[in-house]
């Protein structure tokens, strides 16, 4: 299991020290929520933030593109040094081509699914994916409540992956805390994005420890 702090809930005026704090707590991957004000009703950050942070930290970057037709933006995030990139099934007309572009750049490729999008829609693309990001809240904001029916969806996807002997990882994103994380872990997720559960706490190290300990 791997914890992936989302800097969406960090202090944007102090991003460097925010990232260093979780890095000191043993984190080696952070989650970058990119929103365009169209696919979701919010605007956040672009590849310039990835590029700037790369100069200041060793942690790897997991970029979650919540943008309409992400194809045009991909090159800038690839050049900025993202190690993982996910695009939304609902926002991407030529999904197969987009995934191949990410993979050809040596970046791990993922597809993100909104809560109402069935995992069955991944049938054809699944073998091409390094990971699937299952949204466990509706995308757009940090600090929302975990949608309980997501647990069954994680299990369904786990079965699809195992049945085909694939190595695709399941990442969950939204409302992850010490109570919901174990439910997702048991259902078969291995990457856990957490924003407010980490950066909403004054003591980030103990927040990271509490999340890690929740599966024991
Ligand atoms: C929501 C984002 C999430 C968000 C999670 O659209 O994709 O990554 O930062 O925040 P929490 O953990 O607070 O639900
Ligand atoms: Zn996210």
mmCIF file of C-alpha atoms and ligand atoms in Angstrom:
data_model
loop_
_atom_site.group_PDB
_atom_site.id
_atom_site.type_symbol
_atom_site.label_atom_id
_atom_site.label_comp_id
_atom_site.label_asym_id
_atom_site.label_seq_id
_atom_site.Cartn_x
_atom_site.Cartn_y
_atom_site.Cartn_z
ATOM 1 C CA UNK A 1 0.000 0.000 0.000
ATOM 2 C CA UNK A 2 1.178 3.484 -0.814
ATOM 3 C CA UNK A 3 -0.128 6.780 0.555
ATOM 4 C CA UNK A 4 -0.307 9.638 -1.924
ATOM 5 C CA UNK A 5 -0.857 13.067 -0.311
ATOM 6 C CA UNK A 6 -2.882 15.451 -2.480
ATOM 7 C CA UNK A 7 -1.397 18.948 -2.325
ATOM 8 C CA UNK A 8 -4.828 20.373 -3.195
ATOM 9 C CA UNK A 9 -5.389 20.685 0.554
ATOM 10 C CA UNK A 10 -1.871 22.048 1.253
ATOM 11 C CA UNK A 11 -1.014 25.708 1.800
ATOM 12 C CA UNK A 12 -0.403 26.999 -1.764
ATOM 13 C CA UNK A 13 1.687 29.878 -0.392
ATOM 14 C CA UNK A 14 4.132 27.367 1.120
ATOM 15 C CA UNK A 15 4.098 24.404 -1.243
ATOM 16 C CA UNK A 16 7.804 23.657 -0.931
ATOM 17 C CA UNK A 17 7.725 23.292 2.849
ATOM 18 C CA UNK A 18 4.404 21.425 2.684
ATOM 19 C CA UNK A 19 5.919 18.825 0.379
ATOM 20 C CA UNK A 20 9.077 18.568 2.489
ATOM 21 C CA UNK A 21 6.976 17.882 5.534
ATOM 22 C CA UNK A 22 5.279 14.833 4.020
ATOM 23 C CA UNK A 23 8.580 13.734 2.463
ATOM 24 C CA UNK A 24 10.069 13.665 5.941
ATOM 25 C CA UNK A 25 7.148 11.511 7.027
ATOM 26 C CA UNK A 26 8.298 8.883 4.492
ATOM 27 C CA UNK A 27 6.142 9.829 1.507
ATOM 28 C CA UNK A 28 7.683 9.281 -1.949
ATOM 29 C CA UNK A 29 4.747 10.171 -4.229
ATOM 30 C CA UNK A 30 2.417 13.180 -4.198
ATOM 31 C CA UNK A 31 -0.851 13.769 -6.038
ATOM 32 C CA UNK A 32 -1.325 16.876 -8.205
ATOM 33 C CA UNK A 33 -4.980 17.773 -8.924
ATOM 34 C CA UNK A 34 -5.261 19.698 -12.170
ATOM 35 C CA UNK A 35 -8.689 21.296 -12.747
ATOM 36 C CA UNK A 36 -9.744 23.399 -15.724
ATOM 37 C CA UNK A 37 -13.003 25.058 -14.628
ATOM 38 C CA UNK A 38 -14.889 23.109 -17.352
ATOM 39 C CA UNK A 39 -14.720 19.422 -16.589
ATOM 40 C CA UNK A 40 -15.007 20.391 -12.926
ATOM 41 C CA UNK A 41 -16.220 23.686 -11.456
ATOM 42 C CA UNK A 42 -12.825 24.728 -10.099
ATOM 43 C CA UNK A 43 -9.402 25.827 -11.326
ATOM 44 C CA UNK A 44 -6.198 24.713 -9.607
ATOM 45 C CA UNK A 45 -2.690 24.377 -11.021
ATOM 46 C CA UNK A 46 -0.740 23.572 -14.177
ATOM 47 C CA UNK A 47 2.513 21.948 -15.232
ATOM 48 C CA UNK A 48 4.490 24.959 -13.965
ATOM 49 C CA UNK A 49 3.772 23.761 -10.415
ATOM 50 C CA UNK A 50 5.102 20.277 -11.217
ATOM 51 C CA UNK A 51 8.212 21.788 -12.806
ATOM 52 C CA UNK A 52 8.836 24.115 -9.856
ATOM 53 C CA UNK A 53 8.367 21.387 -7.226
ATOM 54 C CA UNK A 54 10.630 19.002 -9.139
ATOM 55 C CA UNK A 55 13.532 21.372 -8.450
ATOM 56 C CA UNK A 56 12.850 21.256 -4.724
ATOM 57 C CA UNK A 57 11.972 17.646 -3.922
ATOM 58 C CA UNK A 58 12.772 14.019 -4.690
ATOM 59 C CA UNK A 59 9.159 12.832 -4.386
ATOM 60 C CA UNK A 60 7.507 11.519 -7.518
ATOM 61 C CA UNK A 61 4.480 13.252 -9.028
ATOM 62 C CA UNK A 62 1.114 11.644 -9.751
ATOM 63 C CA UNK A 63 -0.830 14.067 -11.968
ATOM 64 C CA UNK A 64 -4.645 13.749 -11.987
ATOM 65 C CA UNK A 65 -5.987 15.655 -14.985
ATOM 66 C CA UNK A 66 -9.554 16.796 -14.365
ATOM 67 C CA UNK A 67 -9.700 18.633 -17.683
ATOM 68 C CA UNK A 68 -11.737 18.363 -20.889
ATOM 69 C CA UNK A 69 -9.776 16.771 -23.765
ATOM 70 C CA UNK A 70 -6.462 16.432 -21.883
ATOM 71 C CA UNK A 71 -4.468 15.626 -25.050
ATOM 72 C CA UNK A 72 -3.241 19.190 -25.586
ATOM 73 C CA UNK A 73 -1.982 19.504 -22.026
ATOM 74 C CA UNK A 74 -0.186 16.169 -21.869
ATOM 75 C CA UNK A 75 3.171 17.219 -23.378
ATOM 76 C CA UNK A 76 3.649 19.985 -20.815
ATOM 77 C CA UNK A 77 3.141 17.590 -17.885
ATOM 78 C CA UNK A 78 5.367 14.956 -19.477
ATOM 79 C CA UNK A 79 8.121 17.543 -20.018
ATOM 80 C CA UNK A 80 7.658 18.846 -16.478
ATOM 81 C CA UNK A 81 8.616 15.380 -15.196
ATOM 82 C CA UNK A 82 5.379 13.734 -14.020
ATOM 83 C CA UNK A 83 5.896 10.031 -13.225
ATOM 84 C CA UNK A 84 2.193 9.110 -13.331
ATOM 85 C CA UNK A 85 -0.632 10.740 -15.283
ATOM 86 C CA UNK A 86 -4.335 9.914 -15.248
ATOM 87 C CA UNK A 87 -6.998 11.236 -17.594
ATOM 88 C CA UNK A 88 -10.753 11.000 -17.086
ATOM 89 C CA UNK A 89 -12.740 8.491 -19.119
ATOM 90 C CA UNK A 90 -15.581 11.041 -19.226
ATOM 91 C CA UNK A 91 -13.369 13.834 -20.598
ATOM 92 C CA UNK A 92 -11.377 12.053 -23.270
ATOM 93 C CA UNK A 93 -12.742 11.236 -26.723
ATOM 94 C CA UNK A 94 -9.704 9.308 -27.997
ATOM 95 C CA UNK A 95 -8.770 7.476 -24.853
ATOM 96 C CA UNK A 96 -6.636 4.764 -26.446
ATOM 97 C CA UNK A 97 -4.479 7.276 -28.306
ATOM 98 C CA UNK A 98 -4.083 9.444 -25.203
ATOM 99 C CA UNK A 99 -2.982 6.476 -23.087
ATOM 100 C CA UNK A 100 -0.432 5.438 -25.739
ATOM 101 C CA UNK A 101 1.047 8.956 -25.755
ATOM 102 C CA UNK A 102 1.544 8.830 -21.969
ATOM 103 C CA UNK A 103 3.115 5.366 -22.104
ATOM 104 C CA UNK A 104 5.381 6.183 -25.039
ATOM 105 C CA UNK A 105 6.882 8.947 -22.884
ATOM 106 C CA UNK A 106 7.801 6.375 -20.213
ATOM 107 C CA UNK A 107 5.171 7.743 -17.822
ATOM 108 C CA UNK A 108 2.742 5.468 -15.953
ATOM 109 C CA UNK A 109 -0.693 5.801 -17.505
ATOM 110 C CA UNK A 110 -4.026 5.733 -15.718
ATOM 111 C CA UNK A 111 -7.703 6.265 -16.423
ATOM 112 C CA UNK A 112 -9.841 8.008 -13.807
ATOM 113 C CA UNK A 113 -13.515 7.132 -13.374
ATOM 114 C CA UNK A 114 -16.194 9.340 -11.838
ATOM 115 C CA UNK A 115 -18.394 7.672 -9.209
ATOM 116 C CA UNK A 116 -21.250 7.044 -11.688
ATOM 117 C CA UNK A 117 -19.059 5.574 -14.453
ATOM 118 C CA UNK A 118 -19.100 1.743 -14.452
ATOM 119 C CA UNK A 119 -15.821 -0.170 -14.340
ATOM 120 C CA UNK A 120 -17.128 -2.286 -17.255
ATOM 121 C CA UNK A 121 -16.299 0.630 -19.574
ATOM 122 C CA UNK A 122 -12.612 -0.208 -19.015
ATOM 123 C CA UNK A 123 -12.867 -3.676 -20.575
ATOM 124 C CA UNK A 124 -10.882 -2.883 -23.754
ATOM 125 C CA UNK A 125 -8.370 -0.406 -22.347
ATOM 126 C CA UNK A 126 -7.573 -2.214 -19.077
ATOM 127 C CA UNK A 127 -4.524 -4.205 -20.329
ATOM 128 C CA UNK A 128 -2.932 -0.922 -21.460
ATOM 129 C CA UNK A 129 -3.223 0.730 -18.057
ATOM 130 C CA UNK A 130 -0.671 0.898 -15.261
ATOM 131 C CA UNK A 131 -3.383 2.037 -12.878
ATOM 132 C CA UNK A 132 -7.054 2.964 -12.593
ATOM 133 C CA UNK A 133 -8.026 5.931 -10.442
ATOM 134 C CA UNK A 134 -11.437 5.340 -8.909
ATOM 135 C CA UNK A 135 -13.000 8.570 -7.687
ATOM 136 C CA UNK A 136 -14.603 7.920 -4.320
ATOM 137 C CA UNK A 137 -16.134 11.427 -4.322
ATOM 138 C CA UNK A 138 -17.279 13.581 -7.245
ATOM 139 C CA UNK A 139 -14.202 15.368 -8.620
ATOM 140 C CA UNK A 140 -13.689 19.081 -8.095
ATOM 141 C CA UNK A 141 -13.042 19.696 -4.414
ATOM 142 C CA UNK A 142 -11.110 18.393 -1.444
ATOM 143 C CA UNK A 143 -12.719 17.546 1.870
ATOM 144 C CA UNK A 144 -15.836 15.741 0.601
ATOM 145 C CA UNK A 145 -17.505 12.701 2.092
ATOM 146 C CA UNK A 146 -16.484 9.234 0.876
ATOM 147 C CA UNK A 147 -19.185 7.564 -1.279
ATOM 148 C CA UNK A 148 -19.836 4.164 0.349
ATOM 149 C CA UNK A 149 -20.909 2.357 -2.809
ATOM 150 C CA UNK A 150 -17.333 2.844 -4.068
ATOM 151 C CA UNK A 151 -16.215 -0.139 -1.999
ATOM 152 C CA UNK A 152 -18.236 -2.534 -4.152
ATOM 153 C CA UNK A 153 -16.895 -0.834 -7.274
ATOM 154 C CA UNK A 154 -13.304 -1.393 -6.116
ATOM 155 C CA UNK A 155 -14.057 -5.113 -5.599
ATOM 156 C CA UNK A 156 -15.615 -5.352 -9.066
ATOM 157 C CA UNK A 157 -12.528 -3.808 -10.655
ATOM 158 C CA UNK A 158 -10.215 -6.008 -8.551
ATOM 159 C CA UNK A 159 -12.050 -9.067 -9.931
ATOM 160 C CA UNK A 160 -11.717 -7.841 -13.530
ATOM 161 C CA UNK A 161 -7.978 -7.269 -13.046
ATOM 162 C CA UNK A 162 -7.323 -10.593 -11.283
ATOM 163 C CA UNK A 163 -9.440 -12.610 -13.710
ATOM 164 C CA UNK A 164 -7.219 -11.404 -16.560
ATOM 165 C CA UNK A 165 -3.989 -11.736 -14.557
ATOM 166 C CA UNK A 166 -3.152 -8.062 -15.043
ATOM 167 C CA UNK A 167 -0.842 -5.961 -12.891
ATOM 168 C CA UNK A 168 -2.985 -2.819 -13.052
ATOM 169 C CA UNK A 169 -3.044 -0.994 -9.715
ATOM 170 C CA UNK A 170 -6.168 0.542 -8.185
ATOM 171 C CA UNK A 171 -5.858 4.080 -6.827
ATOM 172 C CA UNK A 172 -8.664 5.596 -4.772
ATOM 173 C CA UNK A 173 -9.220 9.326 -4.436
ATOM 174 C CA UNK A 174 -11.630 11.304 -2.253
ATOM 175 C CA UNK A 175 -12.699 11.131 1.365
ATOM 176 C CA UNK A 176 -9.874 8.755 2.316
ATOM 177 C CA UNK A 177 -9.246 8.740 6.075
ATOM 178 C CA UNK A 178 -8.324 6.127 8.725
ATOM 179 C CA UNK A 179 -11.902 4.830 8.655
ATOM 180 C CA UNK A 180 -12.420 4.548 4.870
ATOM 181 C CA UNK A 181 -8.877 3.524 3.874
ATOM 182 C CA UNK A 182 -9.109 -0.018 5.334
ATOM 183 C CA UNK A 183 -12.402 -0.593 3.477
ATOM 184 C CA UNK A 184 -10.729 0.313 0.173
ATOM 185 C CA UNK A 185 -7.635 -1.729 1.033
ATOM 186 C CA UNK A 186 -9.685 -4.846 1.746
ATOM 187 C CA UNK A 187 -11.594 -4.349 -1.504
ATOM 188 C CA UNK A 188 -8.314 -4.337 -3.464
ATOM 189 C CA UNK A 189 -6.942 -0.791 -3.784
ATOM 190 C CA UNK A 190 -3.203 -0.203 -3.302
ATOM 191 C CA UNK A 191 -2.719 3.546 -3.872
ATOM 192 C CA UNK A 192 -4.522 5.891 -1.486
ATOM 193 C CA UNK A 193 -4.827 9.594 -2.252
ATOM 194 C CA UNK A 194 -5.460 11.724 0.819
ATOM 195 C CA UNK A 195 -5.753 15.505 0.895
ATOM 196 C CA UNK A 196 -7.595 16.877 3.890
ATOM 197 C CA UNK A 197 -6.801 13.822 6.050
ATOM 198 C CA UNK A 198 -3.114 14.815 5.816
ATOM 199 C CA UNK A 199 -2.873 18.552 5.105
ATOM 200 C CA UNK A 200 -5.944 19.355 7.196
ATOM 201 C CA UNK A 201 -3.993 18.184 10.216
ATOM 202 C CA UNK A 202 -1.391 20.391 11.916
ATOM 203 C CA UNK A 203 0.838 17.377 12.498
ATOM 204 C CA UNK A 204 1.270 15.841 9.056
ATOM 205 C CA UNK A 205 3.642 13.142 10.241
ATOM 206 C CA UNK A 206 1.151 11.697 12.704
ATOM 207 C CA UNK A 207 -1.629 12.021 10.105
ATOM 208 C CA UNK A 208 0.487 9.951 7.689
ATOM 209 C CA UNK A 209 1.220 7.448 10.449
ATOM 210 C CA UNK A 210 -2.456 7.164 11.391
ATOM 211 C CA UNK A 211 -3.429 6.442 7.785
ATOM 212 C CA UNK A 212 -0.653 3.852 7.387
ATOM 213 C CA UNK A 213 -1.583 2.193 10.687
ATOM 214 C CA UNK A 214 -5.275 2.016 9.792
ATOM 215 C CA UNK A 215 -4.829 -1.227 7.859
ATOM 216 C CA UNK A 216 -3.140 -3.074 10.727
HETATM 217 C C1 LIG B 1 -10.891 15.821 -5.826
HETATM 218 C C2 LIG B 1 -9.452 15.481 -6.002
HETATM 219 C C3 LIG B 1 -8.840 14.817 -4.843
HETATM 220 C C4 LIG B 1 -8.819 15.619 -3.569
HETATM 221 C C5 LIG B 1 -9.019 14.652 -2.436
HETATM 222 O O1 LIG B 1 -11.414 16.225 -7.035
HETATM 223 O O2 LIG B 1 -9.277 14.636 -7.117
HETATM 224 O O3 LIG B 1 -7.505 14.382 -5.139
HETATM 225 O O4 LIG B 1 -7.651 16.341 -3.364
HETATM 226 O O5 LIG B 1 -9.206 15.377 -1.278
HETATM 227 P P1 LIG B 1 -9.724 14.684 0.072
HETATM 228 O O6 LIG B 1 -8.722 13.641 0.441
HETATM 229 O O7 LIG B 1 -9.751 15.828 1.040
HETATM 230 O O8 LIG B 1 -11.078 14.120 -0.213
HETATM 231 ZN ZN1 LIG B 2 -7.249 13.747 -7.369
#
